[in-house]
Coordinates of C-alpha atoms in Angstrom, one line a residue:
Chain E
X1 CA 22.0 -23.0 -17.2
X2 CA 24.7 -22.8 -19.8
X3 CA 24.6 -19.6 -21.9
X4 CA 22.4 -20.1 -25.0
X5 CA 23.5 -16.9 -26.7
X6 CA 26.7 -14.8 -26.4
X7 CA 25.1 -11.4 -26.9
X8 CA 21.4 -10.5 -26.8
X9 CA 20.4 -7.1 -28.2
X10 CA 17.1 -5.7 -26.8
X11 CA 15.8 -3.0 -29.1
X12 CA 13.2 -1.0 -27.1
X13 CA 13.3 -1.0 -23.3
X14 CA 9.7 -1.2 -22.1
X15 CA 7.9 -3.7 -20.0
X16 CA 8.7 -6.8 -22.1
X17 CA 12.3 -6.0 -22.8
X18 CA 12.9 -5.1 -19.2
X19 CA 11.3 -8.3 -18.0
X20 CA 13.4 -10.3 -20.5
X21 CA 16.6 -8.7 -19.2
X22 CA 15.7 -9.7 -15.6
X23 CA 14.7 -13.2 -16.6
X24 CA 17.8 -13.7 -18.8
X25 CA 19.9 -12.8 -15.8
X26 CA 17.9 -15.0 -13.5
X27 CA 18.6 -18.0 -15.7
X28 CA 22.0 -17.1 -17.0
X29 CA 20.8 -17.4 -20.6
X30 CA 23.3 -15.0 -22.2
X31 CA 26.8 -13.7 -21.6
X32 CA 25.9 -10.1 -22.3
X33 CA 22.7 -8.1 -22.8
X34 CA 23.0 -4.9 -24.8
X35 CA 20.0 -2.5 -24.8
X36 CA 18.8 0.4 -26.9
X37 CA 15.8 2.7 -26.7
X38 CA 14.9 5.5 -29.1
X39 CA 14.3 8.0 -26.3
X40 CA 17.4 9.4 -24.6
X41 CA 15.4 9.7 -21.4
X42 CA 14.6 6.0 -21.4
X43 CA 18.3 5.1 -22.1
X44 CA 19.3 7.3 -19.1
X45 CA 16.8 5.6 -16.8
X46 CA 18.0 2.2 -18.0
X47 CA 21.6 3.1 -17.3
X48 CA 20.6 4.4 -13.8
X49 CA 18.8 1.3 -12.8
X50 CA 21.2 -1.2 -14.4
X51 CA 18.8 -2.4 -17.0
X52 CA 21.1 -4.2 -19.5
X53 CA 24.8 -4.8 -19.2
X54 CA 25.4 -1.9 -21.7
X55 CA 23.0 0.7 -23.0
X56 CA 24.1 2.1 -26.4
X57 CA 23.0 5.1 -28.4
X58 CA 21.9 3.5 -31.6
X59 CA 20.0 0.4 -32.7
X60 CA 22.8 -0.4 -35.2
X61 CA 25.4 -0.3 -32.4
X62 CA 23.2 -2.6 -30.2
X63 CA 23.0 -5.4 -32.8
X64 CA 26.7 -5.5 -33.6
X65 CA 28.1 -8.9 -32.6
X66 CA 24.7 -10.0 -31.3
X67 CA 23.6 -13.6 -32.0
X68 CA 20.1 -12.8 -30.8
X69 CA 18.3 -9.6 -31.7
X70 CA 15.0 -8.9 -30.0
X71 CA 12.7 -6.3 -31.5
X72 CA 10.7 -5.0 -28.5
X73 CA 9.1 -2.0 -30.0
X74 CA 5.4 -1.3 -30.9
X75 CA 4.2 -3.3 -33.9
X76 CA 4.0 -0.2 -36.1
X77 CA 7.7 0.6 -35.6
X78 CA 9.1 -2.9 -36.4
X79 CA 9.7 -2.2 -40.1
X80 CA 11.7 1.0 -39.6
X81 CA 13.8 -0.7 -36.9
X82 CA 14.5 -3.7 -39.1
X83 CA 15.6 -1.3 -41.9
X84 CA 17.9 0.5 -39.4
X85 CA 19.7 -2.5 -38.0
X86 CA 19.9 -4.6 -41.2
X87 CA 23.4 -3.4 -42.3
X88 CA 24.8 -4.1 -38.9
X89 CA 23.4 -7.6 -38.3
X90 CA 25.9 -10.4 -37.8
X91 CA 25.8 -13.3 -40.3
X92 CA 23.9 -16.3 -38.7
X93 CA 22.2 -14.0 -36.2
X94 CA 18.6 -14.7 -35.1
X95 CA 16.2 -11.8 -35.2
X96 CA 12.9 -12.1 -33.3
X97 CA 10.2 -9.8 -32.0
X98 CA 7.6 -9.7 -29.2
X99 CA 4.8 -8.0 -31.2
X100 CA 1.1 -8.8 -30.4
X101 CA 0.3 -9.3 -34.1
X102 CA 2.3 -11.5 -36.3
X103 CA 1.3 -11.4 -40.0
X104 CA 1.9 -7.6 -40.1
X105 CA 5.2 -7.9 -38.4
X106 CA 6.4 -10.6 -40.8
X107 CA 5.3 -8.4 -43.7
X108 CA 7.2 -5.4 -42.3
X109 CA 10.4 -7.0 -41.1
X110 CA 11.2 -9.8 -43.6
X111 CA 12.0 -7.6 -46.7
X112 CA 14.8 -5.8 -44.8
X113 CA 16.7 -8.8 -43.4
X114 CA 19.9 -9.8 -45.3
X115 CA 20.7 -13.3 -46.5
X116 CA 22.1 -15.4 -43.7
X117 CA 20.1 -13.8 -41.0
X118 CA 17.3 -15.9 -39.4
X119 CA 13.9 -14.5 -38.4
X120 CA 11.5 -16.3 -36.0
X121 CA 8.6 -14.1 -34.8
X122 CA 7.5 -14.6 -31.2
X123 CA 4.6 -13.3 -29.0
X124 CA 4.8 -13.8 -25.2
X125 CA 1.3 -13.8 -23.8
X126 CA 2.3 -11.8 -20.8
X127 CA 2.0 -8.2 -19.7
X128 CA 0.7 -5.8 -17.1
X129 CA -0.9 -2.4 -17.6
X130 CA 2.4 -0.7 -16.8
X131 CA 5.0 0.4 -19.2
X132 CA 8.5 1.9 -19.4
X133 CA 12.0 0.8 -18.4
X134 CA 11.1 0.5 -14.7
X135 CA 8.1 -1.8 -15.2
X136 CA 9.8 -5.1 -16.0
X137 CA 10.3 -8.0 -13.5
X138 CA 11.9 -11.4 -13.9
X139 CA 8.7 -13.4 -13.2
X140 CA 6.6 -11.9 -16.0
X141 CA 6.8 -14.9 -18.3
X142 CA 6.6 -17.6 -15.7
X143 CA 4.1 -20.2 -16.7
X144 CA 2.7 -18.0 -19.5
X145 CA 2.6 -19.1 -23.1
X146 CA 5.0 -17.7 -25.7
X147 CA 3.7 -18.3 -29.3
X148 CA 6.2 -18.7 -32.1
X149 CA 5.1 -18.3 -35.7
X150 CA 8.0 -19.7 -37.7
X151 CA 7.8 -19.4 -41.5
X152 CA 8.5 -22.2 -44.0
X153 CA 12.2 -23.0 -44.3
X154 CA 13.1 -22.0 -40.7
X155 CA 16.2 -23.8 -39.6
X156 CA 15.1 -26.6 -37.1
X157 CA 18.2 -26.3 -34.9
X158 CA 17.8 -22.6 -34.7
X159 CA 14.1 -23.0 -33.8
X160 CA 14.9 -25.6 -31.1
X161 CA 17.5 -23.4 -29.4
X162 CA 15.1 -20.4 -29.5
X163 CA 12.4 -22.4 -27.9
X164 CA 14.8 -23.3 -25.1
X165 CA 15.5 -19.6 -24.6
X166 CA 11.8 -18.9 -24.0
X167 CA 11.5 -21.9 -21.7
X168 CA 14.5 -20.5 -19.8
X169 CA 12.6 -17.2 -19.4
X170 CA 9.9 -19.2 -17.7
X171 CA 7.4 -19.6 -20.6
X172 CA 5.6 -22.5 -22.1
X173 CA 6.2 -22.5 -25.8
X174 CA 3.9 -23.4 -28.7
X175 CA 4.0 -22.8 -32.5
X176 CA 1.3 -21.8 -34.8
X177 CA 0.6 -20.2 -38.2
X178 CA 0.8 -16.4 -38.1
X179 CA -2.7 -15.8 -39.6
X180 CA -4.2 -18.2 -37.1
X181 CA -2.4 -16.5 -34.3
X182 CA -3.8 -13.1 -35.2
X183 CA -7.4 -14.5 -35.2
X184 CA -7.0 -16.2 -31.8
X185 CA -5.5 -13.1 -30.3
X186 CA -8.2 -10.9 -31.8
X187 CA -10.6 -12.9 -29.6
X188 CA -8.7 -13.3 -26.4
X189 CA -6.9 -10.0 -26.3
X190 CA -7.4 -7.3 -28.9
X191 CA -11.1 -7.0 -28.9
X192 CA -11.4 -7.2 -25.1
X193 CA -8.9 -4.4 -24.9
X194 CA -10.9 -2.3 -27.4
X195 CA -14.1 -2.8 -25.4
X196 CA -12.5 -2.0 -22.2
X197 CA -11.1 1.2 -23.7
X198 CA -14.6 2.1 -24.9
X199 CA -16.3 1.5 -21.6
X200 CA -13.8 3.5 -19.7
X201 CA -14.3 6.3 -22.2
X202 CA -18.1 6.3 -21.7
X203 CA -17.6 6.4 -17.9
X204 CA -15.2 9.2 -18.2
X205 CA -17.8 11.3 -20.1
X206 CA -20.3 10.6 -17.4
X207 CA -17.7 11.0 -14.6
X208 CA -17.5 14.7 -15.5
X209 CA -21.2 15.0 -15.0
X210 CA -21.3 13.2 -11.7
X211 CA -18.3 14.9 -10.2
X212 CA -16.0 11.8 -10.0
X213 CA -18.5 9.5 -8.4
X214 CA -17.9 7.1 -11.2
X215 CA -14.3 6.8 -10.1
X216 CA -15.0 6.9 -6.4
X217 CA -17.6 4.1 -6.6
X218 CA -16.0 2.0 -9.3
X219 CA -17.0 -1.5 -8.4
X220 CA -15.1 -4.7 -9.4
X221 CA -16.3 -4.9 -13.0
X222 CA -15.2 -1.4 -14.0
X223 CA -12.0 -1.5 -12.0
X224 CA -10.8 -4.5 -14.1
X225 CA -11.7 -2.5 -17.3
X226 CA -9.7 0.5 -16.2
X227 CA -6.7 -1.7 -15.6
X228 CA -6.9 -3.1 -19.1
X229 CA -7.5 0.3 -20.5
X230 CA -4.5 1.7 -18.8
X231 CA -2.2 -0.2 -21.2
X232 CA 0.3 1.6 -23.4
X233 CA -1.6 3.7 -26.1
X234 CA 1.0 3.5 -28.8
X235 CA 1.3 -0.2 -28.5
X236 CA -2.4 -0.7 -28.7
X237 CA -3.0 1.8 -31.6
X238 CA -0.5 -0.3 -33.6
X239 CA -2.1 -3.6 -32.6
X240 CA -5.5 -2.5 -34.0
X241 CA -4.1 -1.1 -37.2
X242 CA -2.0 -4.2 -37.7
X243 CA -4.7 -6.7 -36.9
X244 CA -7.5 -4.8 -38.5
X245 CA -9.3 -7.6 -40.3
X246 CA -9.5 -10.1 -37.5
X247 CA -10.5 -7.4 -35.0
X248 CA -13.3 -6.1 -37.2
X249 CA -14.5 -9.6 -37.7
X250 CA -14.7 -10.3 -33.9
X251 CA -16.2 -6.9 -33.2
X252 CA -19.0 -7.7 -35.7
X253 CA -19.8 -10.9 -33.7
X254 CA -19.6 -9.0 -30.5
X255 CA -22.1 -6.3 -31.4
X256 CA -24.5 -9.0 -32.8
X257 CA -24.5 -10.8 -29.4
X258 CA -24.6 -7.6 -27.4
X259 CA -27.7 -6.5 -29.3
X260 CA -29.4 -9.8 -28.5
X261 CA -28.8 -9.4 -24.8
X262 CA -29.8 -5.7 -25.0
X263 CA -33.1 -6.8 -26.5
X264 CA -33.6 -9.4 -23.8
X265 CA -33.2 -6.7 -21.2
X266 CA -35.6 -4.4 -23.0
X267 CA -38.2 -7.1 -23.3
X268 CA -37.6 -8.5 -19.8
X269 CA -36.5 -12.0 -21.1
X270 CA -34.9 -13.2 -17.9
X271 CA -34.5 -16.8 -19.2
X272 CA -32.4 -15.7 -22.1
X273 CA -30.1 -13.7 -19.8
X274 CA -29.8 -16.5 -17.2
X275 CA -29.0 -19.1 -19.8
X276 CA -26.3 -16.9 -21.4
X277 CA -24.7 -16.0 -18.1
X278 CA -24.7 -19.7 -17.0
X279 CA -22.9 -20.6 -20.3
X280 CA -20.2 -18.0 -19.9
X281 CA -19.5 -19.0 -16.3
X282 CA -18.2 -22.4 -17.5
X283 CA -15.5 -21.0 -19.7
X284 CA -13.9 -19.5 -16.6
X285 CA -13.5 -23.0 -15.2
X286 CA -11.7 -24.0 -18.4
X287 CA -9.2 -21.2 -18.0
X288 CA -8.4 -22.1 -14.4
X289 CA -8.0 -25.7 -15.4
X290 CA -5.7 -24.7 -18.3
X291 CA -3.5 -23.1 -15.6
X292 CA -3.7 -19.6 -17.0
X293 CA -5.1 -18.0 -13.8
X294 CA -5.7 -18.6 -10.2
X295 CA -9.1 -19.4 -8.8
X296 CA -8.5 -17.4 -5.7
X297 CA -11.4 -14.9 -5.5
X298 CA -10.7 -11.5 -7.0
X299 CA -7.3 -12.8 -8.2
X300 CA -6.4 -13.2 -4.5
X301 CA -6.6 -9.4 -4.1
X302 CA -8.9 -9.4 -1.1
X303 CA -8.8 -13.0 0.2
X304 CA -6.7 -14.0 3.1
Chain P
X1 CA -16.5 -2.8 19.9
X2 CA -19.8 -2.9 21.9
X3 CA -22.6 -4.8 20.2
X4 CA -24.6 -2.6 18.0
X5 CA -27.4 -5.1 17.5
X6 CA -28.7 -7.9 19.7
X7 CA -29.7 -10.2 16.9
X8 CA -28.9 -9.9 13.2
X9 CA -30.9 -12.1 10.7
X10 CA -29.2 -12.9 7.4
X11 CA -31.7 -14.0 4.8
X12 CA -29.8 -15.7 2.0
X13 CA -26.4 -17.2 2.7
X14 CA -24.2 -16.4 -0.3
X15 CA -21.0 -14.4 -0.7
X16 CA -22.2 -11.2 0.8
X17 CA -24.1 -12.7 3.8
X18 CA -21.3 -15.1 4.5
X19 CA -18.8 -12.2 4.5
X20 CA -21.1 -10.2 6.7
X21 CA -21.2 -13.0 9.2
X22 CA -17.4 -13.3 9.4
X23 CA -17.0 -9.5 9.6
X24 CA -19.6 -9.2 12.3
X25 CA -17.8 -11.7 14.4
X26 CA -14.4 -10.1 13.7
X27 CA -15.7 -6.8 15.1
X28 CA -18.2 -8.2 17.7
X29 CA -21.0 -6.1 16.2
X30 CA -23.9 -8.4 17.3
X31 CA -24.7 -10.8 20.1
X32 CA -26.2 -13.4 17.8
X33 CA -26.4 -13.9 14.0
X34 CA -29.2 -16.1 12.7
X35 CA -29.2 -17.3 9.2
X36 CA -31.6 -18.7 6.6
X37 CA -31.3 -19.8 3.0
X38 CA -34.1 -21.1 0.8
X39 CA -32.1 -24.2 -0.3
X40 CA -31.9 -27.0 2.3
X41 CA -28.5 -27.9 0.9
X42 CA -27.2 -24.4 1.5
X43 CA -28.5 -24.5 5.1
X44 CA -26.8 -27.9 5.6
X45 CA -23.5 -26.5 4.4
X46 CA -23.9 -23.4 6.5
X47 CA -24.4 -25.6 9.6
X48 CA -21.4 -27.8 8.8
X49 CA -19.0 -24.9 8.4
X50 CA -20.4 -22.9 11.3
X51 CA -21.7 -20.0 9.2
X52 CA -24.1 -18.2 11.6
X53 CA -24.7 -18.9 15.3
X54 CA -28.0 -20.6 14.3
X55 CA -29.3 -21.6 10.9
X56 CA -33.1 -21.9 10.9
X57 CA -35.6 -23.5 8.4
X58 CA -37.7 -20.5 7.5
X59 CA -37.2 -16.8 6.8
X60 CA -40.0 -16.0 9.3
X61 CA -38.3 -17.9 12.1
X62 CA -35.0 -16.1 11.3
X63 CA -36.4 -12.6 11.8
X64 CA -38.1 -13.3 15.1
X65 CA -36.6 -11.1 17.7
X66 CA -34.0 -9.7 15.3
X67 CA -33.3 -5.9 15.6
X68 CA -31.5 -6.0 12.2
X69 CA -32.8 -8.0 9.3
X70 CA -30.5 -8.2 6.2
X71 CA -32.0 -9.3 2.9
X72 CA -29.1 -10.9 1.0
X73 CA -31.0 -12.5 -1.8
X74 CA -31.1 -11.7 -5.6
X75 CA -32.8 -8.4 -6.4
X76 CA -35.7 -10.2 -8.0
X77 CA -36.5 -12.2 -4.8
X78 CA -36.6 -9.2 -2.5
X79 CA -40.3 -8.5 -2.7
X80 CA -41.3 -12.1 -2.0
X81 CA -39.0 -12.4 0.9
X82 CA -40.3 -9.1 2.4
X83 CA -43.9 -10.4 2.1
X84 CA -42.8 -13.7 3.8
X85 CA -41.1 -12.1 6.8
X86 CA -43.4 -9.1 7.3
X87 CA -45.8 -10.7 9.9
X88 CA -42.8 -11.9 12.0
X89 CA -40.9 -8.6 12.1
X90 CA -40.2 -7.1 15.5
X91 CA -41.5 -3.6 16.2
X92 CA -38.7 -1.1 15.8
X93 CA -36.6 -3.5 13.8
X94 CA -34.4 -2.2 11.0
X95 CA -34.7 -4.0 7.6
X96 CA -32.0 -3.5 5.0
X97 CA -30.7 -5.3 1.9
X98 CA -27.5 -5.6 -0.1
X99 CA -29.0 -5.5 -3.6
X100 CA -27.0 -4.0 -6.5
X101 CA -30.0 -1.9 -7.7
X102 CA -31.9 0.3 -5.3
X103 CA -35.0 1.9 -6.9
X104 CA -36.5 -1.5 -7.8
X105 CA -35.8 -3.0 -4.4
X106 CA -37.4 0.0 -2.6
X107 CA -40.5 -0.5 -4.9
X108 CA -40.6 -4.2 -4.2
X109 CA -40.0 -4.2 -0.4
X110 CA -41.6 -1.1 1.0
X111 CA -45.3 -2.1 0.5
X112 CA -44.9 -5.2 2.6
X113 CA -43.3 -3.7 5.7
X114 CA -45.6 -3.0 8.7
X115 CA -45.8 0.3 10.5
X116 CA -43.0 0.7 13.1
X117 CA -40.5 -1.2 11.1
X118 CA -37.6 0.8 9.5
X119 CA -36.1 0.3 6.1
X120 CA -32.7 1.6 4.9
X121 CA -31.5 0.1 1.6
X122 CA -27.8 -0.6 1.3
X123 CA -25.4 -1.6 -1.4
X124 CA -21.9 -2.7 -0.5
X125 CA -19.6 -2.2 -3.5
X126 CA -17.7 -5.4 -2.9
X127 CA -17.7 -8.9 -4.3
X128 CA -15.8 -11.6 -6.1
X129 CA -16.7 -13.9 -8.9
X130 CA -17.5 -16.7 -6.4
X131 CA -20.8 -17.4 -4.8
X132 CA -22.4 -19.8 -2.2
X133 CA -22.1 -20.2 1.5
X134 CA -18.4 -21.1 1.5
X135 CA -17.3 -18.1 -0.5
X136 CA -17.5 -15.4 2.2
X137 CA -14.5 -13.9 4.1
X138 CA -14.2 -11.3 6.8
X139 CA -12.1 -8.9 4.7
X140 CA -14.5 -8.5 1.8
X141 CA -15.8 -5.0 2.8
X142 CA -12.5 -3.6 4.1
X143 CA -11.9 -0.2 2.6
X144 CA -14.8 -0.6 0.1
X145 CA -17.7 1.7 -0.2
X146 CA -21.1 0.9 1.1
X147 CA -23.8 3.1 -0.4
X148 CA -27.0 3.8 1.6
X149 CA -30.1 5.1 -0.1
X150 CA -32.3 6.2 2.8
X151 CA -35.7 7.6 1.9
X152 CA -37.4 10.7 3.2
X153 CA -38.5 10.4 6.8
X154 CA -35.8 7.9 7.8
X155 CA -35.0 8.1 11.6
X156 CA -31.7 9.9 11.9
X157 CA -30.5 7.9 15.0
X158 CA -31.4 4.7 13.3
X159 CA -29.4 5.8 10.2
X160 CA -26.4 6.8 12.3
X161 CA -26.3 3.5 14.1
X162 CA -26.6 1.6 10.8
X163 CA -23.7 3.6 9.3
X164 CA -21.6 2.6 12.3
X165 CA -22.5 -1.0 11.6
X166 CA -21.1 -0.9 8.0
X167 CA -18.1 1.0 9.2
X168 CA -17.6 -1.8 11.7
X169 CA -17.7 -4.3 8.8
X170 CA -14.8 -2.4 7.3
X171 CA -16.6 -0.2 4.8
X172 CA -16.5 3.5 4.0
X173 CA -20.1 4.7 4.0
X174 CA -21.9 7.2 1.8
X175 CA -25.5 8.2 1.1
X176 CA -27.2 9.0 -2.2
X177 CA -30.5 9.1 -3.9
X178 CA -31.7 5.7 -5.1
X179 CA -32.2 6.8 -8.7
X180 CA -28.8 8.4 -8.9
X181 CA -27.3 5.2 -7.4
X182 CA -28.8 3.1 -10.2
X183 CA -27.3 5.3 -12.9
X184 CA -23.8 5.5 -11.4
X185 CA -23.8 1.7 -10.9
X186 CA -25.1 1.1 -14.5
X187 CA -21.8 2.8 -15.6
X188 CA -19.4 1.3 -13.1
X189 CA -20.7 -2.2 -12.7
X190 CA -23.8 -3.3 -14.6
X191 CA -22.9 -2.4 -18.2
X192 CA -19.2 -3.6 -17.8
X193 CA -20.6 -7.0 -16.6
X194 CA -22.9 -7.3 -19.5
X195 CA -20.1 -6.5 -21.9
X196 CA -17.8 -9.1 -20.3
X197 CA -20.6 -11.7 -20.5
X198 CA -21.0 -10.9 -24.2
X199 CA -17.3 -11.1 -25.0
X200 CA -16.9 -14.4 -23.2
X201 CA -19.9 -15.7 -25.1
X202 CA -18.3 -14.7 -28.4
X203 CA -15.0 -16.4 -27.5
X204 CA -16.9 -19.5 -26.4
X205 CA -18.5 -19.8 -29.8
X206 CA -15.1 -19.5 -31.5
X207 CA -13.4 -21.7 -28.8
X208 CA -15.4 -24.7 -30.2
X209 CA -14.0 -24.0 -33.6
X210 CA -10.4 -23.6 -32.6
X211 CA -10.3 -26.5 -30.2
X212 CA -9.9 -24.6 -26.9
X213 CA -7.0 -22.5 -28.1
X214 CA -9.1 -19.5 -27.0
X215 CA -9.0 -20.8 -23.4
X216 CA -5.4 -22.0 -23.6
X217 CA -4.0 -18.8 -24.9
X218 CA -6.3 -16.4 -23.1
X219 CA -4.1 -13.3 -22.4
X220 CA -4.6 -10.8 -19.7
X221 CA -7.5 -8.8 -21.2
X222 CA -9.7 -11.8 -21.8
X223 CA -8.9 -13.5 -18.5
X224 CA -10.1 -10.5 -16.6
X225 CA -13.4 -10.6 -18.6
X226 CA -13.9 -14.3 -17.7
X227 CA -13.5 -13.5 -14.1
X228 CA -16.3 -10.9 -14.3
X229 CA -18.4 -13.2 -16.4
X230 CA -18.1 -16.0 -13.9
X231 CA -20.3 -14.1 -11.4
X232 CA -23.6 -15.5 -10.2
X233 CA -26.1 -15.8 -13.2
X234 CA -29.3 -15.3 -11.1
X235 CA -28.0 -12.3 -9.3
X236 CA -27.0 -10.6 -12.6
X237 CA -30.2 -11.5 -14.5
X238 CA -32.1 -9.7 -11.7
X239 CA -29.8 -6.7 -11.8
X240 CA -30.4 -6.1 -15.5
X241 CA -34.1 -6.6 -15.3
X242 CA -34.3 -4.3 -12.2
X243 CA -32.0 -1.6 -13.6
X244 CA -33.3 -1.8 -17.2
X245 CA -33.6 1.9 -18.0
X246 CA -30.1 3.0 -16.8
X247 CA -28.4 0.0 -18.3
X248 CA -30.0 0.6 -21.7
X249 CA -29.1 4.2 -21.6
X250 CA -25.4 3.4 -20.9
X251 CA -25.4 0.6 -23.5
X252 CA -26.5 3.1 -26.1
X253 CA -23.6 5.4 -25.3
X254 CA -21.3 2.5 -25.3
X255 CA -22.2 1.2 -28.8
X256 CA -22.0 4.8 -30.2
X257 CA -18.4 5.1 -29.0
X258 CA -17.5 1.6 -30.0
X259 CA -18.7 2.3 -33.5
X260 CA -16.5 5.4 -33.7
X261 CA -13.5 3.4 -32.7
X262 CA -14.4 0.6 -35.1
X263 CA -14.6 3.2 -37.9
X264 CA -11.1 4.5 -36.9
X265 CA -9.7 1.0 -37.2
X266 CA -11.4 0.4 -40.5
X267 CA -10.1 3.7 -42.0
X268 CA -6.7 3.5 -40.3
X269 CA -7.1 6.6 -38.2
X270 CA -4.3 6.0 -35.8
X271 CA -4.5 9.5 -34.2
X272 CA -8.1 9.0 -33.2
X273 CA -7.2 5.6 -31.5
X274 CA -4.1 7.0 -29.8
X275 CA -5.9 10.0 -28.4
X276 CA -8.8 7.9 -27.1
X277 CA -6.4 5.4 -25.4
X278 CA -4.4 8.2 -23.8
X279 CA -7.6 9.7 -22.3
X280 CA -8.8 6.4 -20.9
X281 CA -5.4 5.7 -19.3
X282 CA -5.8 8.8 -17.0
X283 CA -9.0 7.5 -15.4
X284 CA -7.1 4.5 -14.0
X285 CA -4.8 6.9 -12.1
X286 CA -7.9 8.5 -10.6
X287 CA -9.1 5.1 -9.3
X288 CA -5.8 4.3 -7.7
X289 CA -5.7 7.8 -6.1
X290 CA -9.3 7.3 -4.8
X291 CA -7.9 4.2 -3.0
X292 CA -10.2 1.8 -4.8
X293 CA -7.4 -0.4 -6.2
X294 CA -3.8 -1.2 -5.9
X295 CA -1.3 0.1 -8.5
X296 CA 0.7 -3.1 -8.3
X297 CA 1.0 -4.5 -11.8
X298 CA -1.6 -7.0 -12.7
X299 CA -3.3 -6.5 -9.2
X300 CA -0.1 -7.8 -7.7
X301 CA -0.8 -11.2 -9.3
X302 CA 2.6 -11.6 -10.9
X303 CA 4.8 -9.1 -9.3
X304 CA 7.2 -10.0 -6.5

């Protein structure tokens, strides 16, 4: 593929930025990728393993001459980074981000950007429970959605080119309103993460009582929760603070339904439980049909 | 391996029984495996695909001449099946089960068993979200725990031989008290399943509003929940009814902790959230070290 951008700056060198670097190289999407991370240790690791063509020692330096600047830091750090790079941004450059919430990022970043610099927020729906500069891999975005939340007045040609970039990384791309994005993600990602964190916390309390039996005998359900709950704490703290309203709204619905099931258990209402579990089974089918997961049992973990 | 049993009877032909059949054959643990399922359709499928050496048309017929009888039916059906087979059980035979709760199964099965028949309850901590006669595979139990909950007075030689059987199926075997088993499993499996069911139900409600965006954009957290919530509804209804007290106890702790996190989100207490998420991350490490899961990102689903 012909280069889409001359110089891509990756600010933050974690799982997403690392995977972007490998996927950019796989597809030849940029002439040069320059990286920066706040921690000197992360920068050293990145240099050691050849993550980015150049790793520089300041965010301002990283964005100099870049026609695409990717903010790959926790949502709560976006505003400060935007302020830091603003004076060094090249005229006509595109700034984007990979944050899990969009309204709060737009609010934090937009005021800092100078005239003549474009901003198109993005959210790749991809990740693993691992983090840090060594966790990235080129296939992370393959066949996953990347949601763009362009604001009114976005340059159409700029948007089209940026969509091609994410397609080049392997993603399917869609656009939606930032507020709507935040509600959908509260359901499909943020609230499930909070619940998984909570359940693992409860088990941890009990684990001390039962001398690590909880860990030793962790069956499938709980193991999946621990994977979710092993995700990066800083990133997730920021997600919940930034998407507070939608998360609290969905949590309210969740506890309402949980209490109904709890009452069915207490009163021995087997029909209620069976009906509910039958209904939820169907949504899994929809996800497999939408191509967002494999139907191999246990994610293909045990099957031949 | 030398045959441990002459004839194994599998009552119920779902995921667990099917996997037992394949694993028995892989290791040569029995001369003959006889199967029975209540549904004629399931029996037909089993005959078509060669699941069991013989498939017979009644549970009583299946247990005739069997020295090991495995009850592989939902927990709520154990008592009725035990009553049905009791007159046909061979003297000296061992009856066991694979139910996810143990105290309720012991209570339901024991009264029906004649003198001279042994009973050692078992619970293999293995499964996928799939069910039915075609879902089994020989590797399901490999390196997974099987918990035995023998009662006082269990014949030691009988127990030793039965442990060897599960080891031959690929499992690691441990023993514990039935009540304690039920509490540990309420934490590691039953409550997580209920929570996953609930979250998927909430999303399903919202999914209708947002025209299947919830399914289309289901990110990692929610996808894992749908896998859990796709498990067999009858099996899980019975689990919650049979393990009511422990599940309600753990649910109480869960909502207490969830409300504390919810309050932290509402009040913007980022430190509370970060501390909590850091603590839960550590338990994941324990599970990987205990050999109960892979540390490949995303269960190795995306990684090279």
